[in-house]
Rosetta silent file (secondary structure, phi, psi, omega in degrees, C-alpha in Angstrom):
SEQUENCE: MSGTSHHVKSVRKLFRIIEALERHEMMGVTELARETGIAKSSVYKYLDTLQYLGFVTKTETSYALSLRWYEIGRGVRERRAVFQTARSELDRLARQTGETISLVVEEDSDAVYLLQLCERERPAAPVEEGSRIPIPISVGGKAILSYRPIKEVEAVLAHHELTDQSDQLISELQTLRNQRMVIERESPSDGKFSAGSFMGHRHVVGHGEPYQNLHSVAVPIRDADSYAVAAIEVSGSKESLYGQRLEDEIARLLVNASKSIETVLQSQ
SCORE:     score description
SCORE:     0.000 S_00000001
   1 L     0.000  133.157 -176.551    0.000    0.000    0.000 S_00000001
   2 L   -63.809  132.440  174.781    1.363    3.376   -1.014 S_00000001
   3 L    84.086    2.502 -176.672    2.695    5.493    1.826 S_00000001
   4 H   -66.979  -19.121  179.799    2.542    2.797    4.496 S_00000001
   5 H   -64.872  -17.656  179.789    6.182    3.490    5.436 S_00000001
   6 H   -93.924   -2.257 -178.546    4.930    6.667    7.128 S_00000001
   7 L   -75.964  145.383  178.835    2.351    4.895    9.272 S_00000001
   8 L   -87.981  114.968 -174.575    2.906    4.700   13.029 S_00000001
   9 H   -59.390  -38.777 -177.852    2.939    1.021   13.962 S_00000001
  10 H   -65.659  -34.692  178.496    1.776    1.606   17.518 S_00000001
  11 H   -69.819  -39.837  177.708   -1.292    3.487   16.293 S_00000001
  12 H   -62.107  -40.545  177.035   -2.137    0.699   13.859 S_00000001
  13 H   -63.674  -43.355  179.651   -1.896   -1.801   16.724 S_00000001
  14 H   -56.550  -44.677 -177.250   -4.082    0.394   18.895 S_00000001
  15 H   -76.416  -20.092  169.478   -6.833    0.470   16.304 S_00000001
  16 H   -64.206  -38.066  177.490   -6.680   -3.285   15.819 S_00000001
  17 H   -68.983  -44.908  179.595   -7.645   -3.511   19.485 S_00000001
  18 H   -60.526  -44.656 -179.476  -10.354   -0.860   19.121 S_00000001
  19 H   -66.175  -35.642  176.904  -11.842   -2.604   16.075 S_00000001
  20 H   -65.154  -42.077  177.736  -11.821   -5.964   17.863 S_00000001
  21 H   -64.181  -36.579  178.759  -13.713   -4.427   20.789 S_00000001
  22 H   -65.231  -36.437 -179.329  -16.214   -2.916   18.368 S_00000001
  23 H   -72.773  -36.198 -169.924  -16.847   -6.337   16.828 S_00000001
  24 H  -111.736   -1.594  177.640  -17.183   -8.255   20.091 S_00000001
  25 L    72.452  -64.364  178.633  -18.508   -5.664   22.550 S_00000001
  26 E  -132.278  137.014 -179.540  -16.551   -6.986   25.571 S_00000001
  27 E  -149.323  153.306  174.653  -13.230   -8.865   25.634 S_00000001
  28 E   -93.298  172.729 -178.430  -10.471   -9.737   28.029 S_00000001
  29 H   -60.106  -45.471 -178.152   -6.756   -9.169   27.524 S_00000001
  30 H   -62.253  -44.407  178.976   -6.091  -12.790   26.535 S_00000001
  31 H   -61.393  -44.148 -179.778   -8.931  -12.802   23.977 S_00000001
  32 H   -64.875  -40.365  178.275   -7.742   -9.541   22.462 S_00000001
  33 H   -62.219  -41.175 -179.726   -4.159  -10.746   22.263 S_00000001
  34 H   -65.898  -42.621 -176.135   -5.313  -13.913   20.499 S_00000001
  35 H   -74.656  -37.258 -175.032   -7.505  -12.064   17.983 S_00000001
  36 H   -92.703  -18.083 -176.266   -5.123   -9.199   17.192 S_00000001
  37 L    77.033   14.323  179.618   -1.812  -11.036   17.400 S_00000001
  38 L   -97.741  141.142 -178.572   -0.492   -8.382   19.782 S_00000001
  39 L   -57.510  143.511 -177.066    1.415   -9.441   22.899 S_00000001
  40 H   -57.169  -40.346 -178.862   -0.688   -9.573   26.088 S_00000001
  41 H   -62.268  -38.774  179.004    1.597   -7.107   27.871 S_00000001
  42 H   -71.436  -41.779  177.784    1.142   -4.588   25.059 S_00000001
  43 H   -56.917  -44.438 -179.840   -2.620   -5.153   24.887 S_00000001
  44 H   -60.797  -43.312 -179.420   -2.863   -4.423   28.606 S_00000001
  45 H   -63.485  -42.454  178.081   -0.889   -1.173   28.235 S_00000001
  46 H   -62.518  -45.562 -179.095   -3.070    0.004   25.363 S_00000001
  47 H   -65.070  -40.280  179.545   -6.254   -0.810   27.293 S_00000001
  48 H   -62.664  -39.615  178.707   -4.999    0.838   30.459 S_00000001
  49 H   -68.136  -44.049  179.000   -4.239    4.011   28.511 S_00000001
  50 H   -62.965  -38.297  178.159   -7.622    3.973   26.748 S_00000001
  51 H   -65.670  -42.040  178.554   -9.377    3.469   30.084 S_00000001
  52 H   -60.380  -38.055 -179.205   -7.461    6.397   31.620 S_00000001
  53 H   -81.695   -7.653  177.480   -8.530    8.589   28.681 S_00000001
  54 L    89.103   13.714 -176.962  -12.144    7.448   29.020 S_00000001
  55 L   -98.008   -8.310  169.591  -12.399    5.552   25.738 S_00000001
  56 E  -136.002  155.948  174.165  -12.874    2.080   27.243 S_00000001
  57 E  -117.088  157.455 -178.123  -14.613    0.820   30.344 S_00000001
  58 E  -125.881  130.121  174.754  -13.631   -2.171   32.450 S_00000001
  59 E  -123.560  108.773 -173.575  -15.940   -4.688   34.139 S_00000001
  60 L    57.019 -108.905 -178.464  -14.000   -7.183   36.252 S_00000001
  61 L  -110.391   10.344 -177.615  -11.490   -8.506   33.689 S_00000001
  62 E  -111.522  149.752 -177.934  -13.304   -7.489   30.497 S_00000001
  63 E  -118.502  150.936  176.782  -13.046   -4.277   28.495 S_00000001
  64 E  -145.231  154.953  175.150  -15.558   -2.477   26.270 S_00000001
  65 E   -68.032  142.555 -179.700  -15.604    0.699   24.228 S_00000001
  66 L   -90.635  173.087  179.430  -17.122    3.640   26.103 S_00000001
  67 L   -76.749    0.349  173.586  -19.764    6.081   24.934 S_00000001
  68 H   -59.413  -34.029  178.883  -17.067    8.685   24.339 S_00000001
  69 H   -63.433  -38.598  178.161  -16.910    7.304   20.795 S_00000001
  70 H   -65.079  -42.908  179.649  -20.611    8.071   20.384 S_00000001
  71 H   -59.888  -43.465 -179.198  -20.099   11.617   21.641 S_00000001
  72 H   -66.254  -47.336 -179.726  -17.287   12.190   19.153 S_00000001
  73 H   -61.885  -41.185  178.505  -19.192   10.656   16.239 S_00000001
  74 H   -63.620  -41.215  178.735  -22.309   12.647   17.024 S_00000001
  75 H   -63.609  -41.403  178.036  -20.280   15.857   17.176 S_00000001
  76 H   -62.125  -44.382 -179.282  -18.637   15.122   13.817 S_00000001
  77 H   -63.340  -45.777 -172.929  -22.024   14.422   12.250 S_00000001
  78 H   -73.399  -14.225  174.995  -23.754   17.481   13.654 S_00000001
  79 L   -83.884   -9.595  177.978  -21.051   19.820   12.371 S_00000001
  80 L   -71.366  126.350 -179.010  -21.791   18.758    8.806 S_00000001
  81 H   -59.478  -40.008 -177.235  -23.674   21.521    7.015 S_00000001
  82 H   -67.994  -32.255  176.959  -25.730   19.043    4.998 S_00000001
  83 H   -67.371  -47.541 -179.611  -26.823   17.257    8.185 S_00000001
  84 H   -59.611  -40.307 -176.326  -27.867   20.509    9.849 S_00000001
  85 H   -76.181  -37.256 -170.612  -29.769   21.605    6.759 S_00000001
  86 H   -85.391  -22.405 -168.661  -31.398   18.290    5.870 S_00000001
  87 H   -55.506  -50.685 -177.263  -32.587   17.002    9.222 S_00000001
  88 H   -65.656  -37.137  179.473  -35.929   18.814    9.439 S_00000001
  89 H   -67.208  -39.432  178.926  -36.712   18.148    5.776 S_00000001
  90 H   -70.580  -33.545  176.431  -35.960   14.430    6.176 S_00000001
  91 H   -63.714  -42.052  177.537  -38.066   14.264    9.322 S_00000001
  92 H   -63.979  -41.854 -179.583  -40.982   15.724    7.356 S_00000001
  93 H   -63.854  -38.525  178.342  -40.371   13.251    4.519 S_00000001
  94 H   -63.707  -40.459  179.157  -40.418   10.315    6.964 S_00000001
  95 H   -69.323  -38.903 -177.423  -43.798   11.449    8.327 S_00000001
  96 H   -69.048  -38.449 -174.055  -45.239   12.032    4.860 S_00000001
  97 H   -95.447  -28.056 -174.185  -44.172    8.687    3.398 S_00000001
  98 L    73.571    9.719 -178.560  -44.144    6.388    6.417 S_00000001
  99 L  -106.869  178.448  179.246  -40.962    4.854    4.976 S_00000001
 100 E   -85.944  125.133 -177.582  -37.322    4.783    6.070 S_00000001
 101 E  -112.592  127.690 -179.775  -35.436    7.928    5.059 S_00000001
 102 E  -122.706  139.862  170.121  -31.633    7.984    5.000 S_00000001
 103 E   -98.302  118.644 -174.411  -29.163   10.801    4.484 S_00000001
 104 E  -112.460  132.514  175.002  -26.205    9.303    2.626 S_00000001
 105 E  -127.012  163.755  179.169  -22.766   10.892    2.235 S_00000001
 106 E  -101.574  135.484  173.259  -19.528    9.693    0.645 S_00000001
 107 E  -147.168  122.015  178.061  -16.373    9.068    2.643 S_00000001
 108 L    50.906   45.037  176.789  -13.300    7.227    1.370 S_00000001
 109 L    69.995   13.592  175.011  -15.287    5.631   -1.489 S_00000001
 110 E  -111.979  154.434  170.500  -17.979    4.351    0.900 S_00000001
 111 E   -94.050  118.210 -179.254  -21.594    5.399    1.297 S_00000001
 112 E  -104.178  127.112 -179.140  -22.105    6.387    4.939 S_00000001
 113 E   -88.152   88.860 -168.709  -25.681    6.421    6.254 S_00000001
 114 E   -70.245  -33.910 -178.399  -25.342    9.596    8.308 S_00000001
 115 E  -146.503  142.230  179.209  -28.958    9.866    9.427 S_00000001
 116 E  -140.718  124.755 -177.631  -31.904    7.482    9.341 S_00000001
 117 E  -126.458  140.968 -179.951  -35.499    8.383   10.213 S_00000001
 118 L  -158.379  137.085  177.650  -38.594    6.201   10.266 S_00000001
 119 L   -80.443  -18.258 -177.994  -42.078    6.430   11.759 S_00000001
 120 L   -84.771  160.655 -178.449  -42.311    2.655   11.942 S_00000001
 121 L   -65.680  -37.868 -177.980  -40.980    0.548   14.809 S_00000001
 122 L  -118.035  108.465  178.198  -38.582   -1.356   12.562 S_00000001
 123 L   -62.499  147.934  175.086  -36.761    0.657    9.870 S_00000001
 124 L  -114.511  105.865 -176.489  -36.347   -0.958    6.462 S_00000001
 125 L  -154.093  160.045 -179.110  -32.976    0.011    5.035 S_00000001
 126 L   -64.268  -34.770  177.350  -29.874   -1.628    3.526 S_00000001
 127 L  -144.414  167.879  179.388  -27.808   -0.789    6.642 S_00000001
 128 L   -80.565  162.659  175.312  -28.318    0.866   10.017 S_00000001
 129 L   -55.307  134.882 -179.835  -27.675    4.521   10.785 S_00000001
 130 L    90.257  -10.815 -179.217  -23.952    5.179   11.112 S_00000001
 131 L   -89.437  168.690 -179.373  -22.988    2.177    8.981 S_00000001
 132 E  -137.504  151.620  172.712  -21.256    2.201    5.616 S_00000001
 133 E  -138.950  159.882  177.424  -21.200    0.116    2.456 S_00000001
 134 E   -54.093  131.962 -174.081  -19.176    0.481   -0.770 S_00000001
 135 H   -59.510  -30.916 -179.260  -20.660    3.432   -2.612 S_00000001
 136 H   -68.811  -17.423  179.642  -21.139    1.559   -5.934 S_00000001
 137 H  -102.315    1.341  178.434  -23.649   -0.862   -4.324 S_00000001
 138 L   -94.420  134.014  177.146  -25.589    1.844   -2.467 S_00000001
 139 H   -63.724  -45.202  174.809  -28.627    3.368   -4.156 S_00000001
 140 H   -62.683  -36.228  177.850  -27.878    6.665   -2.435 S_00000001
 141 H   -62.847  -41.190  177.568  -24.243    6.190   -3.399 S_00000001
 142 H   -64.091  -37.740  177.280  -25.133    5.855   -7.083 S_00000001
 143 H   -62.597  -38.647  177.174  -27.156    9.059   -6.847 S_00000001
 144 H   -65.824  -47.067 -178.008  -24.059   10.804   -5.448 S_00000001
 145 H   -61.423  -27.465 -178.300  -21.780    9.367   -8.139 S_00000001
 146 L   -66.339  -19.523  176.560  -24.129   10.617  -10.847 S_00000001
 147 L  -120.946   43.228  172.751  -23.099   14.176   -9.932 S_00000001
 148 L  -125.370  149.800  178.622  -19.389   13.598   -9.424 S_00000001
 149 L   -59.033  150.335 -177.525  -16.605   14.137  -12.010 S_00000001
 150 H   -57.242  -38.713 -179.873  -15.679   11.083  -14.071 S_00000001
 151 H   -61.670  -36.820  177.410  -12.174   10.992  -12.581 S_00000001
 152 H   -67.653  -41.608  178.653  -13.652   10.692   -9.100 S_00000001
 153 H   -62.102  -43.978  178.798  -15.965    7.900  -10.215 S_00000001
 154 H   -61.392  -38.839  178.927  -13.025    6.068  -11.794 S_00000001
 155 H   -65.911  -38.847  177.902  -11.034    6.429   -8.560 S_00000001
 156 H   -63.265  -45.633 -179.177  -13.937    4.992   -6.556 S_00000001
 157 H   -66.104  -36.857  176.425  -14.245    2.012   -8.882 S_00000001
 158 H   -64.793  -39.532  178.682  -10.492    1.421   -8.752 S_00000001
 159 H   -59.491  -38.243 -178.967  -10.651    1.494   -4.957 S_00000001
 160 L   -96.554   13.383  176.463  -13.294   -1.244   -5.049 S_00000001
 161 L    56.765   46.951  179.548  -11.488   -3.159   -7.835 S_00000001
 162 L  -120.679   25.212 -175.644  -14.299   -2.608  -10.353 S_00000001
 163 H   -64.146  -27.158 -178.885  -12.278   -0.990  -13.142 S_00000001
 164 H   -70.399  -12.963  179.886  -13.235   -3.701  -15.634 S_00000001
 165 H  -115.918   12.661 -173.079  -16.848   -2.532  -15.398 S_00000001
 166 H   -69.518  -37.765 -177.088  -16.223    1.209  -15.242 S_00000001
 167 H   -58.937  -45.199 -178.700  -17.129    2.082  -18.847 S_00000001
 168 H   -64.981  -46.730 -178.023  -20.643    0.702  -18.503 S_00000001
 169 H   -63.574  -45.498 -177.913  -21.275    2.309  -15.136 S_00000001
 170 H   -61.784  -40.901  177.833  -19.922    5.726  -16.134 S_00000001
 171 H   -60.799  -42.718 -179.418  -22.067    5.740  -19.262 S_00000001
 172 H   -70.137  -37.702  178.820  -25.155    4.921  -17.215 S_00000001
 173 H   -65.446  -35.187  177.679  -24.328    7.489  -14.529 S_00000001
 174 H   -64.724  -39.292  175.732  -24.009   10.179  -17.181 S_00000001
 175 H   -67.636  -36.888 -179.611  -27.498    9.338  -18.403 S_00000001
 176 H   -61.085  -28.929  177.818  -28.702    9.267  -14.820 S_00000001
 177 H   -55.537  -34.221  178.872  -27.743   12.932  -14.416 S_00000001
 178 H   -80.211  -25.824 -179.890  -30.691   13.727  -16.662 S_00000001
 179 H   -82.078  -36.632  176.347  -33.001   11.322  -14.838 S_00000001
 180 L    69.133   10.822 -177.824  -31.969   12.595  -11.381 S_00000001
 181 L  -147.051  140.369  177.536  -33.303    9.508   -9.643 S_00000001
 182 E  -118.196  127.976  179.795  -32.040    6.024   -8.795 S_00000001
 183 E  -123.191  129.268  174.926  -34.491    3.253   -8.020 S_00000001
 184 E   -95.562  119.847  179.603  -33.608   -0.182   -6.638 S_00000001
 185 L  -125.412  150.432  178.770  -36.156   -2.766   -7.749 S_00000001
 186 L   -69.333  124.946  178.312  -36.236   -6.493   -7.255 S_00000001
 187 L  -158.481  158.681  179.465  -34.969   -8.189  -10.405 S_00000001
 188 L   -60.538  141.288  178.896  -32.781  -11.149  -11.304 S_00000001
 189 L  -101.913  132.544  178.804  -29.079  -10.485  -10.828 S_00000001
 190 L   -95.312    7.620  177.028  -26.661  -11.619  -13.496 S_00000001
 191 L    83.802   -1.908 -179.410  -23.708  -11.241  -11.157 S_00000001
 192 L   -99.784  144.578  176.910  -22.319   -8.223  -12.983 S_00000001
 193 L   -77.347  131.601 -179.021  -21.860   -4.835  -11.405 S_00000001
 194 L  -159.554  147.351  173.040  -24.041   -2.262  -13.089 S_00000001
 195 L   -74.277  -14.749  175.358  -25.864    0.961  -12.414 S_00000001
 196 L   111.308 -169.268  179.246  -28.774   -0.664  -14.203 S_00000001
 197 E  -121.344  160.030 -174.453  -30.971    0.060  -17.170 S_00000001
 198 E   -98.926  138.438  177.424  -33.377    2.907  -17.764 S_00000001
 199 E  -131.682  105.164 -178.509  -37.144    2.574  -17.888 S_00000001
 200 L    62.593 -128.446 -179.510  -38.976    5.778  -18.767 S_00000001
 201 L   -91.545    4.136 -176.620  -38.079    8.529  -16.336 S_00000001
 202 E  -101.804  161.001  173.743  -36.820    6.029  -13.757 S_00000001
 203 E  -120.544  114.631 -173.551  -33.432    4.506  -13.228 S_00000001
 204 E  -107.030  129.794 -177.916  -33.649    0.856  -12.274 S_00000001
 205 E  -117.217  157.725 -176.778  -30.671   -0.982  -10.818 S_00000001
 206 L   -61.254  143.483 -179.441  -29.989   -4.665  -10.258 S_00000001
 207 L   -84.531  140.197  177.288  -31.275   -6.261   -7.057 S_00000001
 208 L   176.068 -176.664  178.590  -28.798   -7.791   -4.621 S_00000001
 209 L   -59.369  142.794   -2.136  -27.138   -7.441   -1.255 S_00000001
 210 L   -94.654   31.192 -174.703  -27.734   -5.445    0.845 S_00000001
 211 L  -106.084   23.536  179.547  -31.099   -4.643   -0.776 S_00000001
 212 L   -63.625  132.400  179.653  -32.744   -8.048   -0.600 S_00000001
 213 L    66.494   18.711  178.447  -36.486   -7.703   -0.071 S_00000001
 214 E  -123.707  150.768  163.214  -36.212   -3.906   -0.293 S_00000001
 215 E  -115.162  136.781  177.987  -37.147   -1.245   -2.782 S_00000001
 216 E  -137.961  148.639  176.482  -35.174    1.985   -2.539 S_00000001
 217 E  -136.917  142.715 -176.712  -35.146    5.247   -4.429 S_00000001
 218 E  -142.401  152.111  172.150  -32.627    8.088   -4.085 S_00000001
 219 E  -132.344  149.905  178.848  -31.892   11.578   -5.378 S_00000001
 220 E   -78.114  157.000  168.556  -28.669   13.593   -5.031 S_00000001
 221 E  -112.559  122.027 -171.901  -28.231   16.760   -2.997 S_00000001
 222 E  -115.123  152.870  175.497  -25.994   19.171   -4.924 S_00000001
 223 L   -89.219 -171.466 -176.242  -24.054   22.307   -4.074 S_00000001
 224 L   -64.753  -20.141  178.126  -23.933   25.528   -6.128 S_00000001
 225 L   -94.979   13.138 -179.363  -21.451   23.895   -8.520 S_00000001
 226 L    62.127   32.726  178.232  -23.812   20.973   -9.170 S_00000001
 227 L  -103.783  127.239 -176.767  -21.494   18.673   -7.208 S_00000001
 228 E   -71.685  121.894  177.980  -23.248   15.983   -5.167 S_00000001
 229 E  -102.814  -14.621 -178.514  -22.520   16.379   -1.465 S_00000001
 230 E  -169.945 -177.919  174.631  -25.081   13.824   -0.287 S_00000001
 231 E  -148.853  152.418  171.036  -28.193   11.902   -1.280 S_00000001
 232 E  -103.423  127.928  178.880  -31.609   11.180    0.192 S_00000001
 233 E  -119.484  129.086  175.260  -32.588    7.517    0.033 S_00000001
 234 E  -107.174  126.653 -178.682  -36.106    6.219    0.702 S_00000001
 235 E  -127.601  146.497  177.980  -36.339    2.503    1.492 S_00000001
 236 E  -166.652 -178.433  179.080  -39.258    0.212    2.176 S_00000001
 237 E   -71.923  159.698 -179.562  -40.727   -3.165    1.459 S_00000001
 238 L   -67.823  -17.939  177.338  -41.499   -4.146   -2.097 S_00000001
 239 L   -78.406  -27.765 -175.671  -45.177   -4.137   -1.101 S_00000001
 240 L   -98.533  -25.282  179.514  -45.129   -0.479   -0.012 S_00000001
 241 L  -111.374   89.254 -178.165  -42.762    1.077   -2.583 S_00000001
 242 L  -157.253  163.887  169.365  -44.150    0.165   -5.971 S_00000001
 243 H    47.338 -136.206 -172.739  -46.072    1.328   -8.997 S_00000001
 244 H   -63.295  -36.885  179.240  -48.069    4.535   -8.992 S_00000001
 245 H   -62.032  -43.010  179.874  -47.355    5.339   -5.322 S_00000001
 246 H   -65.349  -46.067 -172.278  -43.615    5.166   -5.925 S_00000001
 247 H   -78.774  -36.094 -174.682  -43.684    7.132   -9.164 S_00000001
 248 H   -95.712  -40.151 -175.620  -46.321    9.752   -8.377 S_00000001
 249 H   -94.856  -60.016 -174.242  -46.168   10.259   -4.607 S_00000001
 250 H   -62.417  -47.617 -177.779  -42.767    9.133   -3.266 S_00000001
 251 H   -60.844  -42.258 -179.436  -40.732   10.446   -6.197 S_00000001
 252 H   -63.378  -46.890  179.993  -42.431   13.852   -6.067 S_00000001
 253 H   -63.362  -38.671 -177.749  -41.901   14.250   -2.313 S_00000001
 254 H   -66.963  -47.072  179.566  -38.305   13.090   -2.603 S_00000001
 255 H   -64.143  -41.364  178.428  -37.366   15.491   -5.381 S_00000001
 256 H   -62.614  -39.510  178.952  -39.093   18.383   -3.595 S_00000001
 257 H   -64.397  -43.913 -178.930  -37.186   17.611   -0.383 S_00000001
 258 H   -65.420  -38.592  178.647  -33.848   17.519   -2.178 S_00000001
 259 H   -64.859  -39.867  178.874  -34.572   20.818   -3.941 S_00000001
 260 H   -62.969  -42.492 -179.815  -35.472   22.489   -0.637 S_00000001
 261 H   -66.471  -43.229  178.840  -32.220   21.292    0.963 S_00000001
 262 H   -60.159  -40.707 -179.039  -30.189   22.397   -2.061 S_00000001
 263 H   -60.474  -44.458  179.866  -31.744   25.861   -1.958 S_00000001
 264 H   -67.623  -46.398 -179.536  -30.712   26.358    1.663 S_00000001
 265 H   -59.437  -42.262 -175.715  -27.219   24.906    1.162 S_00000001
 266 H   -74.991  -13.569  177.930  -26.566   27.028   -1.894 S_00000001
 267 H   -92.055   -9.500 -176.857  -27.627   30.190   -0.071 S_00000001
 268 L   -79.460    0.000    0.000  -25.179   29.682    2.793 S_00000001
């Protein structure tokens, strides 16, 4: 990996421990040493330091990540201009549609689900709030890519080792700029990566993980330079997001919400 000679080994070790704790919730020193390959004495020192700083908690002989991480993540999210601007509009959209509404942003070639709102007890979405998936397989991610320069799209595809399919996707994304909407519909998957095919004014993409048993539709949120800074994604069951309701009601509300957010962002 380019530039790895400048990485601090101790920091990389530290985050191997942090990531292991995130995966397993609570672990002891011996378990962490076994999973990370780091010596027990070093694991203990890292944990002791993290506990002193308030980033892990200790219960008897087990350690867990503390809520300080949540505080930091929440602060990072709430400082985002698009989050501040979009929240009330997305809350209104969730009430109007009764579906799961997600605010999606791009970070390091991933689609991050920054905010998720739903009036129902159980949200229907490809991932939970705060989670990320590769941007080329996210419906909201495709909406973002449709308003990004071709060089950026190519870099994203190279990052995810999809360069052999880039010509097809880029061509479809360029057409999508005129459609302004991405819709995930259940359809047979041929195993190839694709932004999908166009049907009328809609953009239909291949069904697959993580959208099994879901229908989703997304539109980009653009800045004054017509550069996508985020996307709004509406997700629901295939029984609730279909046909005339999807095309006449959901699509209209979604486009209106994105335009309202863009107007505020572009005036700031």
